[in-house]
Each structure stands twice: as structure tokens, then as C-alpha cells.
Coordinates of C-alpha atoms in Angstrom, one line a residue:
X1 CA -0.1 -0.2 -0.2
X2 CA 1.2 3.6 -0.8
X3 CA 0.9 6.0 2.1
X4 CA -1.9 7.4 2.5
X5 CA -3.0 10.8 3.7
X6 CA -2.0 11.0 7.5
X7 CA 1.2 10.7 6.8
X8 CA 1.7 12.6 3.0
X9 CA 2.0 16.4 5.2
X10 CA 5.7 14.9 7.2
X11 CA 6.9 13.2 3.9
X12 CA 6.8 16.4 2.4
X13 CA 8.9 18.0 5.1
X14 CA 11.6 14.8 4.3
X15 CA 10.8 16.5 0.2
X16 CA 11.7 20.2 0.7
X17 CA 14.4 20.0 3.0
X18 CA 16.3 17.8 2.0
X19 CA 18.7 20.8 -0.6
X20 CA 19.9 21.6 3.2
X21 CA 20.4 18.9 4.1
X22 CA 22.6 18.1 1.0
X23 CA 24.7 21.3 2.2
X24 CA 24.4 20.6 5.4
X25 CA 26.3 17.3 5.2
X26 CA 25.6 14.5 8.0
X27 CA 24.8 15.2 12.0
X28 CA 27.9 15.1 13.9
X29 CA 28.9 12.7 16.3
X30 CA 27.5 12.5 20.3
X31 CA 30.2 12.1 22.2
X32 CA 31.0 9.1 24.5
X33 CA 29.5 11.0 27.0
X34 CA 26.6 12.5 25.5
X35 CA 25.9 9.1 24.5
X36 CA 25.9 6.6 27.1
X37 CA 23.5 8.9 28.6
X38 CA 21.2 8.4 26.1
X39 CA 21.6 5.5 25.7
X40 CA 20.7 4.4 29.1
X41 CA 17.7 6.4 29.2
X42 CA 16.5 5.3 26.2
X43 CA 17.4 2.0 25.7
X44 CA 15.1 -1.5 26.1
X45 CA 17.7 -3.1 27.6
X46 CA 17.7 -0.2 30.9
X47 CA 14.1 -1.3 31.4
X48 CA 15.0 -2.5 35.0
X49 CA 10.9 -4.2 34.9
X50 CA 12.1 -6.4 31.9
X51 CA 14.2 -8.4 33.4
X52 CA 14.9 -10.4 36.0
X53 CA 17.0 -12.6 37.9
X54 CA 17.1 -16.3 37.0
X55 CA 16.3 -19.2 40.4
X56 CA 18.6 -22.1 39.3
X57 CA 20.9 -22.7 37.4
X58 CA 23.8 -22.2 36.6
X59 CA 23.8 -18.1 35.8
X60 CA 21.7 -18.6 39.1
X61 CA 21.6 -14.0 40.2
X62 CA 21.7 -12.9 36.9
X63 CA 19.5 -10.9 35.3
X64 CA 18.1 -11.8 31.7
X65 CA 14.5 -10.9 29.9
X66 CA 11.8 -12.2 31.5
X67 CA 10.9 -14.2 28.4
X68 CA 14.1 -15.6 28.0
X69 CA 14.1 -16.3 31.6
X70 CA 10.2 -18.0 31.7
X71 CA 12.2 -20.4 28.9
X72 CA 15.7 -20.5 31.0
X73 CA 14.2 -22.2 33.5
X74 CA 11.4 -23.9 31.7
X75 CA 10.3 -28.2 32.3
X76 CA 12.4 -30.5 29.6
X77 CA 9.9 -31.6 27.2
X78 CA 11.2 -35.3 27.6
X79 CA 9.7 -38.3 30.5
X80 CA 13.9 -39.0 30.8
X81 CA 12.5 -41.9 32.3
X82 CA 10.5 -42.9 29.1
X83 CA 13.6 -42.8 27.2
X84 CA 15.3 -45.7 25.9
X85 CA 18.3 -44.8 25.5
X86 CA 19.5 -47.9 23.3
X87 CA 17.6 -48.0 20.7
X88 CA 20.2 -45.7 18.4
X89 CA 18.3 -44.6 15.6
X90 CA 21.6 -42.5 14.4
X91 CA 25.0 -42.5 15.1
X92 CA 27.8 -40.5 14.3
X93 CA 30.8 -38.7 15.6
X94 CA 29.5 -34.6 14.9
X95 CA 26.3 -33.6 15.9
X96 CA 25.4 -30.1 14.2
X97 CA 22.9 -28.7 15.7
X98 CA 21.2 -26.0 13.5
X99 CA 22.4 -25.2 9.6
X100 CA 22.2 -21.2 8.8
X101 CA 25.9 -20.1 7.9
X102 CA 28.0 -21.1 11.7
X103 CA 25.9 -25.4 11.7
X104 CA 26.2 -25.2 7.6
X105 CA 30.5 -23.9 8.5
X106 CA 30.7 -26.7 11.2
X107 CA 29.7 -29.1 9.0
X108 CA 31.9 -28.4 6.4
X109 CA 35.1 -28.5 8.7
X110 CA 34.5 -31.4 10.9
X111 CA 33.4 -33.5 7.6
X112 CA 36.3 -32.1 5.9
X113 CA 38.4 -33.5 9.9
X114 CA 38.2 -36.5 9.0
X115 CA 34.0 -36.7 11.1
X116 CA 30.9 -38.4 9.9
X117 CA 28.4 -35.0 10.7
X118 CA 24.0 -35.9 10.7
X119 CA 22.3 -31.4 10.5
X120 CA 19.8 -31.7 12.8
X121 CA 18.1 -28.8 11.1
X122 CA 14.9 -27.3 12.3
X123 CA 12.9 -25.7 9.3
X124 CA 15.0 -27.0 6.4
X125 CA 18.3 -27.0 5.6
X126 CA 19.8 -23.7 5.2
X127 CA 16.4 -21.7 7.0
X128 CA 18.1 -19.1 9.0
X129 CA 18.8 -15.7 10.5
X130 CA 21.9 -15.7 7.7
X131 CA 19.7 -15.9 5.4
X132 CA 18.4 -13.0 5.7
X133 CA 21.0 -10.7 6.5
X134 CA 22.3 -8.0 4.1
X135 CA 24.9 -5.8 4.5
X136 CA 27.6 -8.1 4.7
X137 CA 30.7 -8.7 6.1
X138 CA 33.2 -7.2 7.5
X139 CA 37.2 -8.5 6.7
X140 CA 40.0 -6.5 7.3
X141 CA 42.3 -6.8 3.9
X142 CA 42.5 -3.8 2.8
X143 CA 46.6 -2.2 2.8
X144 CA 44.9 1.0 5.3
X145 CA 43.5 -1.5 7.8
X146 CA 44.9 -4.2 9.8
X147 CA 43.5 -6.7 12.7
X148 CA 44.2 -4.4 14.8
X149 CA 41.3 -1.5 13.8
X150 CA 39.9 -3.9 13.5
X151 CA 39.7 -5.0 16.8
X152 CA 40.1 -2.0 17.7
X153 CA 36.2 -1.2 16.7
X154 CA 34.9 -3.9 17.2
X155 CA 36.0 -3.7 21.1
X156 CA 34.9 -0.3 21.0
X157 CA 31.6 -1.4 19.3
X158 CA 30.8 -4.0 21.8
X159 CA 31.7 -1.4 25.2
X160 CA 34.8 -2.9 25.8
X161 CA 32.4 -6.0 27.5
X162 CA 33.7 -8.0 24.7
X163 CA 36.4 -11.3 25.4
X164 CA 39.9 -10.5 23.9
X165 CA 40.3 -13.6 23.1
X166 CA 37.3 -13.9 21.1
X167 CA 37.9 -10.5 19.8
X168 CA 41.1 -11.9 17.9
X169 CA 40.6 -15.0 16.5
X170 CA 37.2 -12.7 15.0
X171 CA 40.0 -10.4 13.5
X172 CA 42.8 -12.2 12.8
X173 CA 40.2 -15.2 10.8
X174 CA 38.5 -12.7 9.2
X175 CA 40.4 -11.9 5.6
X176 CA 40.5 -16.1 4.9
X177 CA 36.7 -16.3 5.1
X178 CA 36.4 -13.9 2.4
X179 CA 38.9 -16.0 0.6
X180 CA 37.1 -19.1 1.8
X181 CA 34.1 -18.4 1.3
X182 CA 34.6 -17.3 -2.3
X183 CA 36.2 -20.8 -3.2
X184 CA 33.3 -21.7 -2.6
X185 CA 31.9 -20.5 -4.8
X186 CA 30.3 -16.6 -3.7
X187 CA 30.3 -13.6 -5.7
X188 CA 31.8 -11.1 -4.1
X189 CA 30.9 -7.2 -5.4
X190 CA 34.0 -6.0 -7.2
X191 CA 34.8 -3.5 -8.6
X192 CA 36.3 -2.4 -11.8
X193 CA 39.4 -3.9 -11.2
X194 CA 38.6 -7.1 -9.2
X195 CA 39.2 -5.4 -6.3
X196 CA 36.7 -6.6 -3.1
X197 CA 33.4 -3.6 -3.7
X198 CA 33.6 -2.6 0.4
X199 CA 31.6 -0.3 1.9
X200 CA 32.2 1.5 6.2
X201 CA 29.3 1.3 8.0
X202 CA 28.3 2.1 11.4
X203 CA 31.3 2.0 14.1
X204 CA 33.7 1.3 11.6
X205 CA 36.6 3.1 11.1
X206 CA 37.3 1.4 7.9
X207 CA 35.7 0.1 4.8
X208 CA 35.8 -3.0 4.7
X209 CA 32.2 -4.6 4.3
X210 CA 32.4 -7.1 1.5
X211 CA 29.1 -7.3 0.3
X212 CA 26.4 -9.3 -2.9
X213 CA 24.8 -6.2 -3.9
X214 CA 21.9 -6.2 -0.3
X215 CA 21.7 -10.3 0.2
X216 CA 24.9 -10.9 1.3
X217 CA 23.5 -13.6 3.7
X218 CA 20.9 -15.2 1.0
X219 CA 24.4 -16.0 -1.8
X220 CA 26.9 -17.3 1.3
X221 CA 24.3 -19.2 3.0
X222 CA 23.5 -20.3 -0.7
X223 CA 27.4 -21.9 -1.6
X224 CA 26.8 -23.6 2.4
X225 CA 24.3 -25.4 1.5
X226 CA 25.2 -25.8 -1.4
X227 CA 28.9 -27.3 -0.8
X228 CA 27.1 -29.5 2.3
X229 CA 25.1 -31.3 -1.1
X230 CA 28.0 -32.0 -2.7
X231 CA 29.9 -33.5 -0.3
X232 CA 26.2 -35.9 0.7
X233 CA 26.1 -36.5 -3.0
X234 CA 29.9 -37.7 -3.2
X235 CA 29.3 -40.4 -0.4
X236 CA 31.1 -38.4 1.6
X237 CA 30.3 -38.5 5.4
X238 CA 27.8 -35.8 5.5
X239 CA 23.5 -36.1 6.3
X240 CA 21.3 -34.2 7.7
X241 CA 17.5 -34.2 8.9
X242 CA 15.4 -31.3 8.1
X243 CA 11.8 -30.0 10.4
X244 CA 13.4 -31.8 13.6
X245 CA 15.4 -29.8 15.6
X246 CA 16.6 -30.7 19.3
X247 CA 14.0 -30.9 22.0
X248 CA 17.2 -32.3 25.2
X249 CA 20.4 -33.2 24.8
X250 CA 22.2 -36.9 26.3
X251 CA 25.0 -36.5 28.2
X252 CA 27.1 -40.0 29.1
X253 CA 28.3 -40.6 32.5
X254 CA 31.4 -39.2 32.6
X255 CA 29.7 -35.8 32.4
X256 CA 30.1 -35.1 28.4
X257 CA 28.0 -34.2 25.7
X258 CA 26.8 -37.0 23.5
X259 CA 24.3 -36.3 21.4
X260 CA 20.9 -35.1 22.0
X261 CA 17.2 -35.9 21.1
X262 CA 15.7 -35.0 18.4
X263 CA 12.2 -34.7 17.3
X264 CA 10.2 -34.0 14.1
X265 CA 7.7 -31.1 14.0
X266 CA 4.9 -33.8 12.4
X267 CA 4.7 -36.5 13.2
X268 CA 6.5 -35.8 16.9
X269 CA 8.0 -39.0 16.7
X270 CA 11.8 -39.1 18.6
X271 CA 14.4 -39.9 17.6
X272 CA 18.1 -40.5 19.1
X273 CA 21.6 -39.0 17.5
X274 CA 24.6 -40.7 19.6
X275 CA 27.4 -38.8 18.9
X276 CA 30.9 -38.0 20.6
X277 CA 30.5 -35.0 20.5
X278 CA 27.9 -32.0 19.4
X279 CA 27.7 -28.4 17.9
X280 CA 25.4 -25.7 18.8
X281 CA 24.2 -23.4 16.2
X282 CA 21.0 -22.6 17.0
X283 CA 20.8 -19.5 16.3
X284 CA 18.8 -16.2 18.4
X285 CA 16.2 -15.3 20.1
X286 CA 13.7 -13.1 17.7
X287 CA 10.9 -14.9 17.4
X288 CA 10.1 -14.8 21.9
X289 CA 9.1 -11.0 20.6
X290 CA 11.4 -10.0 24.2
X291 CA 9.0 -6.6 25.5
X292 CA 7.0 -7.2 22.8
X293 CA 9.5 -5.6 19.9
X294 CA 8.8 -7.0 16.1
X295 CA 11.7 -8.6 15.1
X296 CA 14.0 -9.0 11.7
X297 CA 14.2 -13.1 12.9
X298 CA 13.7 -16.0 10.6
X299 CA 10.1 -18.1 12.8
X300 CA 12.3 -20.8 14.2
X301 CA 15.0 -17.8 16.5
X302 CA 13.6 -18.7 19.6
X303 CA 15.8 -19.9 21.5
X304 CA 16.1 -23.4 21.9
X305 CA 20.6 -23.9 21.7
X306 CA 20.7 -21.5 24.5
X307 CA 18.1 -23.3 27.0
X308 CA 19.9 -26.8 25.9
X309 CA 23.1 -26.0 26.9
X310 CA 22.1 -23.9 30.1
X311 CA 20.2 -26.9 30.9
X312 CA 23.3 -29.3 31.1
X313 CA 25.2 -27.6 33.0
X314 CA 26.4 -24.7 30.4
X315 CA 27.2 -20.8 31.8
X316 CA 25.7 -17.7 29.6
X317 CA 27.6 -14.2 29.1
X318 CA 26.3 -10.8 28.3
X319 CA 21.9 -11.8 28.7
X320 CA 20.9 -8.8 29.6
X321 CA 21.8 -7.5 26.7
X322 CA 20.1 -7.2 23.1
X323 CA 20.2 -5.7 19.2
X324 CA 17.9 -3.7 19.1
X325 CA 19.0 -2.4 15.0
X326 CA 17.8 0.9 14.2
X327 CA 16.0 1.0 10.9
X328 CA 13.0 -1.8 11.1
X329 CA 9.5 -0.9 8.6
X330 CA 7.3 0.2 10.4
X331 CA 5.5 0.8 7.5
X332 CA 3.8 -0.9 5.9
X333 CA 2.7 -3.1 8.3
X334 CA 2.8 -6.3 6.9
X335 CA 6.4 -6.1 6.6
X336 CA 6.2 -4.7 10.2
X337 CA 10.0 -5.5 11.8
X338 CA 11.6 -6.4 8.3
X339 CA 15.7 -5.3 7.6
X340 CA 16.0 -1.9 6.4
X341 CA 20.1 -3.0 5.9
X342 CA 22.3 -0.3 6.9
X343 CA 23.8 -0.4 4.1
X344 CA 21.5 2.1 2.9
X345 CA 22.5 4.7 5.3
X346 CA 26.4 3.7 4.8
X347 CA 25.4 4.5 0.8
X348 CA 23.8 7.5 2.1
X349 CA 20.2 7.5 2.8
X350 CA 19.8 9.7 6.2
X351 CA 17.3 9.5 9.0
X352 CA 15.2 12.4 9.6
X353 CA 12.1 13.5 12.0
X354 CA 9.2 13.5 11.2
X355 CA 10.4 17.4 10.5
X356 CA 12.3 16.2 7.9
X357 CA 15.4 17.4 10.7
X358 CA 18.0 14.8 11.5
X359 CA 18.5 14.4 14.4
X360 CA 20.9 11.7 14.0
X361 CA 24.3 10.6 13.3
X362 CA 22.8 7.9 10.1
X363 CA 26.1 5.6 11.7
X364 CA 26.4 6.2 15.1
X365 CA 26.5 2.8 16.5
X366 CA 23.7 0.7 16.7
X367 CA 22.6 1.2 20.2
X368 CA 23.3 5.0 20.2
X369 CA 21.1 5.1 16.7
X370 CA 18.1 3.2 18.0
X371 CA 18.3 5.1 21.3
X372 CA 18.3 7.9 19.5
X373 CA 15.5 7.1 17.6
X374 CA 13.8 6.1 20.3
X375 CA 13.7 9.6 22.0
X376 CA 12.7 11.1 18.7
X377 CA 9.2 9.5 19.3
X378 CA 8.5 8.2 22.9
X379 CA 10.3 12.0 24.7
X380 CA 10.4 14.4 22.0
X381 CA 7.2 13.8 20.2
X382 CA 8.3 13.9 16.5
X383 CA 8.2 10.4 15.4
X384 CA 5.6 9.9 12.7
X385 CA 2.0 7.7 13.9
X386 CA 0.9 5.1 10.9
X387 CA -2.3 4.1 11.0
X388 CA -2.1 1.0 13.1
X389 CA -1.1 3.1 15.5
X390 CA 2.4 2.7 14.4
X391 CA 5.6 4.9 15.5
X392 CA 8.4 5.5 13.3
X393 CA 10.9 8.2 11.8
X394 CA 11.9 9.0 8.3
X395 CA 14.9 7.3 6.4
X396 CA 15.5 9.6 3.2
X397 CA 16.9 6.7 1.3
X398 CA 16.6 9.1 -1.9
X399 CA 19.8 11.0 -0.7
X400 CA 21.4 8.3 -2.2
X401 CA 20.4 8.8 -5.5
X402 CA 21.2 12.4 -5.1
X403 CA 24.7 11.6 -3.3
X404 CA 26.0 9.5 -5.6
X405 CA 24.4 9.3 -9.2
X406 CA 20.8 7.9 -9.4
X407 CA 20.4 4.6 -10.1
X408 CA 22.5 4.3 -7.2
X409 CA 20.0 2.5 -4.8
X410 CA 18.9 0.6 -8.1
X411 CA 22.7 -0.9 -8.7
X412 CA 23.0 -1.4 -4.4
X413 CA 19.9 -1.7 -3.3
X414 CA 17.7 -4.2 -5.8
X415 CA 16.0 -6.3 -3.0
X416 CA 15.2 -3.8 -1.0
X417 CA 13.7 -2.0 -3.7
X418 CA 11.8 -5.5 -5.3
X419 CA 11.0 -5.4 -1.3
X420 CA 9.2 -1.9 -0.6
X421 CA 8.1 -2.0 -4.4
X422 CA 5.7 -4.8 -3.9
X423 CA 2.9 -1.9 -2.0
X424 CA 3.8 0.5 -4.3
X425 CA 5.9 2.1 -2.5
X426 CA 9.0 3.9 -4.4
X427 CA 12.7 4.1 -2.6
X428 CA 14.6 6.3 -5.0
X429 CA 11.5 8.9 -4.6
X430 CA 10.3 8.2 -1.1
X431 CA 12.0 7.8 2.0
X432 CA 11.0 4.9 4.2
X433 CA 9.3 4.1 7.8
X434 CA 11.3 3.3 10.3
X435 CA 11.6 2.2 13.9
X436 CA 14.0 -0.2 16.4
X437 CA 13.4 -3.7 15.8
X438 CA 14.4 -6.4 17.7
X439 CA 17.8 -8.3 16.1
X440 CA 20.2 -10.3 17.8
X441 CA 21.5 -11.3 20.6
X442 CA 24.9 -9.7 21.8
X443 CA 24.9 -12.7 25.5
X444 CA 24.6 -16.2 24.3
X445 CA 26.6 -19.7 26.1
X446 CA 30.4 -18.9 27.2
X447 CA 33.2 -20.7 24.4
X448 CA 37.0 -20.4 23.9
X449 CA 38.2 -19.0 21.2
X450 CA 38.1 -23.2 19.9
X451 CA 34.2 -22.3 20.0
X452 CA 34.3 -25.2 23.2
X453 CA 32.6 -24.2 25.7
X454 CA 32.9 -25.4 30.4
X455 CA 31.1 -28.2 29.2
X456 CA 32.7 -31.6 27.8
X457 CA 32.0 -32.8 24.3
X458 CA 30.0 -29.8 23.7
X459 CA 30.9 -26.0 21.2
X460 CA 28.8 -22.8 19.8
X461 CA 29.1 -20.8 17.4
X462 CA 27.5 -18.6 15.3
X463 CA 24.7 -15.9 18.0
X464 CA 24.4 -18.6 19.7
X465 CA 27.6 -18.1 21.1
X466 CA 28.6 -15.3 23.7
X467 CA 31.1 -12.8 23.9
X468 CA 32.2 -12.3 21.0
X469 CA 30.4 -9.0 19.8
X470 CA 30.2 -7.8 24.2
X471 CA 27.6 -5.9 24.6
X472 CA 26.7 -3.6 21.1
X473 CA 27.7 -5.6 18.1
X474 CA 28.4 -3.8 14.5
X475 CA 27.7 -4.5 11.2
X476 CA 28.7 -6.9 9.1
X477 CA 30.3 -8.4 11.8
X478 CA 27.0 -11.2 12.7
X479 CA 28.8 -13.2 9.3
X480 CA 31.7 -12.6 10.2
X481 CA 31.5 -14.4 13.6
X482 CA 29.2 -17.5 12.0
X483 CA 32.1 -18.9 9.8
X484 CA 35.1 -18.2 11.9
X485 CA 33.5 -19.4 15.4
X486 CA 31.6 -22.1 12.7
X487 CA 34.5 -22.6 11.1
X488 CA 36.7 -23.6 14.4
X489 CA 33.9 -25.1 16.1
X490 CA 33.5 -27.4 13.7
X491 CA 37.7 -28.2 13.2
X492 CA 37.8 -28.8 17.5
X493 CA 34.7 -30.9 17.3
X494 CA 36.1 -33.7 14.8
X495 CA 39.8 -33.0 16.7
X496 CA 37.8 -34.5 20.0
X497 CA 35.8 -36.6 18.4
X498 CA 38.5 -39.0 17.7
X499 CA 40.6 -38.9 21.0
X500 CA 37.1 -39.1 23.1
X501 CA 36.5 -42.7 25.2
X502 CA 32.4 -41.9 25.4
X503 CA 30.4 -43.9 28.7
X504 CA 27.3 -45.1 28.7
X505 CA 23.8 -42.1 27.2
X506 CA 22.1 -41.1 30.3
X507 CA 19.3 -38.1 31.0
X508 CA 20.5 -38.0 34.2
X509 CA 21.7 -33.6 33.8
X510 CA 17.3 -33.2 33.4
X511 CA 16.1 -35.1 35.8
X512 CA 19.2 -33.1 38.0
X513 CA 17.4 -30.0 36.3
X514 CA 13.6 -31.0 37.4
X515 CA 15.3 -31.8 41.2
X516 CA 16.1 -28.2 41.0
X517 CA 12.9 -27.1 39.2
X518 CA 10.9 -28.8 42.1
X519 CA 13.4 -27.6 45.0
X520 CA 12.5 -23.5 43.4
X521 CA 9.6 -24.2 44.7
X522 CA 9.2 -23.4 40.0
X523 CA 7.7 -26.6 39.7
X524 CA 4.7 -24.8 37.3
X525 CA 7.5 -23.5 34.3
X526 CA 6.7 -23.8 31.0
X527 CA 8.1 -26.5 29.2
X528 CA 11.0 -25.8 26.3
X529 CA 12.8 -25.5 24.5
X530 CA 9.9 -23.2 22.7
X531 CA 11.0 -24.8 19.0
X532 CA 7.8 -22.5 17.5
X533 CA 6.3 -18.8 18.1
X534 CA 3.1 -18.7 19.5
X535 CA 1.5 -17.1 17.1
X536 CA -1.8 -19.8 17.4
X537 CA -3.2 -21.2 20.0
X538 CA -3.1 -24.9 20.0
X539 CA -5.5 -26.3 22.0
X540 CA -5.0 -30.2 21.2
X541 CA -1.8 -30.7 23.4
X542 CA -0.3 -33.7 21.7
X543 CA 0.5 -36.3 24.8
X544 CA 3.5 -35.9 26.6
X545 CA 4.1 -33.0 25.1
X546 CA 3.2 -29.0 25.4
X547 CA 2.4 -27.5 22.5
X548 CA 4.2 -26.6 20.0
X549 CA 4.8 -22.3 21.5
X550 CA 2.8 -21.9 24.8
X551 CA 5.2 -21.5 27.0
X552 CA 4.4 -18.1 28.5
X553 CA 2.7 -15.6 29.3
X554 CA 5.3 -13.1 28.1
X555 CA 4.6 -14.0 24.5
X556 CA 2.9 -11.1 23.3
X557 CA 1.5 -11.7 19.7
X558 CA -1.6 -12.9 19.0
X559 CA -2.3 -11.3 15.1
X560 CA -0.2 -8.3 15.5
X561 CA 2.9 -6.5 16.6
X562 CA 2.8 -4.8 20.5
X563 CA 3.5 -1.4 20.1
X564 CA 6.1 0.5 21.4
X565 CA 4.9 3.4 22.5

């Protein structure tokens, strides 16, 4: 749908102020003190009553969002006394849970290092947040760049809460990741001289964003998925199951993770996978809709990996911090929360209020940018209200062609042009209405530089792990993270599988967890992992299981998003 008459006057002001804004240039960068004050007042991470302390588990006493606390304290979907662990359905060296970029990379490296691999995919092979990544992948491979400069950018962007060793691994591996992906077949954007076409991004001091127009993650996932299938078809030791997420980890009597229980989403039939090592690569938690925010995440992003690892005794880090991408679509309502890539701002689009005034530099770090937008709408009353009651600010995309020449938008952002043209909005001539959307899980499972966790036999990679990005991730470092630590996880898991001596399979950790629930008086806790978001009310529970999605009173979605303000 085109913009309604009620929004046209504000849109006209945006058009009228373009010459003045073009002459003046971007808004000034915020001083550090002002930036910190802004974030602490307006960012959702600082709304105290939306968090509570965990009452059980390795992170007992830590503050986490209400929605995630419910899931982490949840009861298992299985009855440990009703599972026959002698009936093994799959027996492999390495089990990989999830097949986005991290899970795919882990699978390829594990197989390449001599391990037999099974991938458990909740949805189809490759359905993940990776395919929705648009802007690009950072790598410090230009003459004026270096791992040291990249390291400082990552640490600063994460407010120096990052684990230094993990950041060092991230930046050191980055150039090799780009070459590895290109060798697999990715078509990076190139300049006429065949050098990489690289852009900058919020919080980055150098141009190091490698892209494939504005569908980078989709292209990355294309080559990963193709390589997995090619190796499978050529009778190498890699296989997968689709629509079969893990609902519980298996351990042995030595305290090592030794597989998982999978559940078919259609039949609810369970299968037992015995593995010498398990890689958790299940992605994030956007579909829990923290604080009622819409999300950019795919439908499987329901924090499953966090739940499974936590129940097995693995500690979590930075679970009190989420990333709200500054530019999620606020109109039209059919794509509410849809990611409007930061690349739009990198190319020259400006963030302006209802009067067409710039109120923040377009390339501040994401938490700063998002907080400034929330302030503009919530405190200053300078947002634009849609017919459905959502509020947003303008992202003035036509400024890109004005600054960089006609045709830039169509060349650099073809997917974005197509997405909005479906609703008769031409982003080459009209601005987009945006507002922060739940985008990324900054924290997660504690890992070492080889992606191993404190629980023997368990590895984690991608958005499910924490510590790499501190309390705020910079653009392009997520699609770097998934390949750096996905590859490290696969390599380390294969090595572990060759050396480990597994013991007897057991579900004693589940029994222990259930005793802990009872001792804490949490017998009414929901079952978890969630598996699917709660968009439909299912009234016909399957024997032995809670209905998928019915896990928390805090899941706020019915037929539309909860409003932000």
C-alpha cells in the first residue's frame, strides 16, 4: 500500500528539507558522554522491570529478559524415565544442531577433518537468520586496515565488554573467511579492477564490508548449502534431517555431551542421535519478541540452543543485552519489523524526524542510533504515526541517488527496492518509515577460542554463543562471527571426536534439573525449548508434550505486533 494521506504532509517536509540537508552534511557524531547517557535512558536493555534474576542453573542470580528467564527455567519436553537410550537412530562423530552459516560451516569443517556429520535442522536446510543478512561481512583486508584496527573497532562497539581472545580470533580469521567463501563460489561485489567493493558501517573506522548487493547472507547460505549437498551426493560423511530440532541433549556418565534427542515437528516422533561431539548453532531468540518488539529474525529463532546448553550446565554471558536494529520497517504493516539494512545508511540515506530534521548521525553504533530514534518518538514527539498506530521516523533513501548518482539505489539495493515496490513504495523517490526492531542476541553460551564450551563435548558457534561482541555488535560482524567460529567449532569437534572415550548414555542431567525446579518451587514452569513462536493458539496438546509455542505468558503476539510506545 502507498503512504496514506495522513503521512503525506510529513513526507513532503522530508522532500523540502533535502537541499538544506545536502548542503549542511550529516549530523555531528555524539560525544561519548552524551552517547552513554542517551543509551542508558532510552535503550530497552535499561528498562529494569523487563528483566528478572534467574532462580536456578549456572547463572542463578543473573538478570535476563522476562521472556528468556521463563524459557531457561523451563521443564524438559521429555520424561527422562520414559526414554529408551539403547535404541539409537543415528550414530555419528559430530552432531550439528542448526544449519545457518555457523552450523553449515561447522559441518563442512568437521567433515573435512575426517568426522561423520549429521545436521539437525528445525526447518529446511539453510533456513536461518543468515539468509536474511543483507549488508555484508567485515574483513580487514585493505592496505589501510589491519587486525589491530578491526579489533579496536569491535571492542569499542561492544563497550569493551567483549572477551579479548574471542575478538582477536574474529579479526585474525576474517581475511581467510572471505577467501574461503569465494573459493566455495560466492560472488562478492567487485570494482572494475577486480578488487573487493567494500563499504563502511556504523562504528567502523575503515571500509571493510564485503557484500553481494543487499542479499549477502542469502548468497553466503547458497554456497554453504550447495557444498553440503555436493559432499553428501559424492558419498562423503555428511547428512541432514529437516524439520527435526533437538529437544534435549544427551550426556554420558562421565559428564560429557554425547548426542541429542530430536523431534519431528510433523509427527512428534522422537529419535536418538548418539554423537561424540555436539555443535550448537541454533541462532538467536528474536521470535520470543522481547518487550513486545517485532523482529527481523526467521521463525525458528526461539532461543532453543540457550535452553539446551543451560540445562546441561553450561554458563551464559551477557544475557542482559539484546540488539535492536535501528531500522526495521514501521510501514507498511505487512512487513512490520522487516530489516532495512544498515547499508542504506552507509550509502548516504539520512535518518530524519516528522519535520525532515536530522537528529542523529546515520552511522552511529546501533544501540546509539536506536536510542536516538526512540527518544525522538517517545520524548520529543517527533515521530510519524501510521494508520495502525505504530510510530516511526523517516529513513530518507532518495538521498543516496542524490549524493552518489542516479541508479545507485537500484544497483546496490535491488532486494530492498523490490521489497517495498510490492506495496507501491518506490524507495528511489520516497523515504521509508522505520523504527528499532529486535535483531540480535548479543550474549549467549560461554565459549573458548576453539568454540568449545565448559561442558566437555559441547561446542557452540554463531549467534547462540556470547562474548565476541560484548554488549553491542557492529554491522557485518555477525556474518563474520558465524564463519570464524563455525569453522573453529567444526575443526575442534572433529578433533575431540577422534580422541574422546564416550561413556554410558544418560539423561541424569535432566533428572537433576527437574529436582532443581521442584526445590525452587517452579513446578509450574513452562516446557522448553519453545521450538516455534506462539502466533496460533493450539488447543489440542499431543500426549507427552506441551503444544508447540505455548510456553510463556510473556509471548505477546496475537494477530499483530504490540505497539512500542
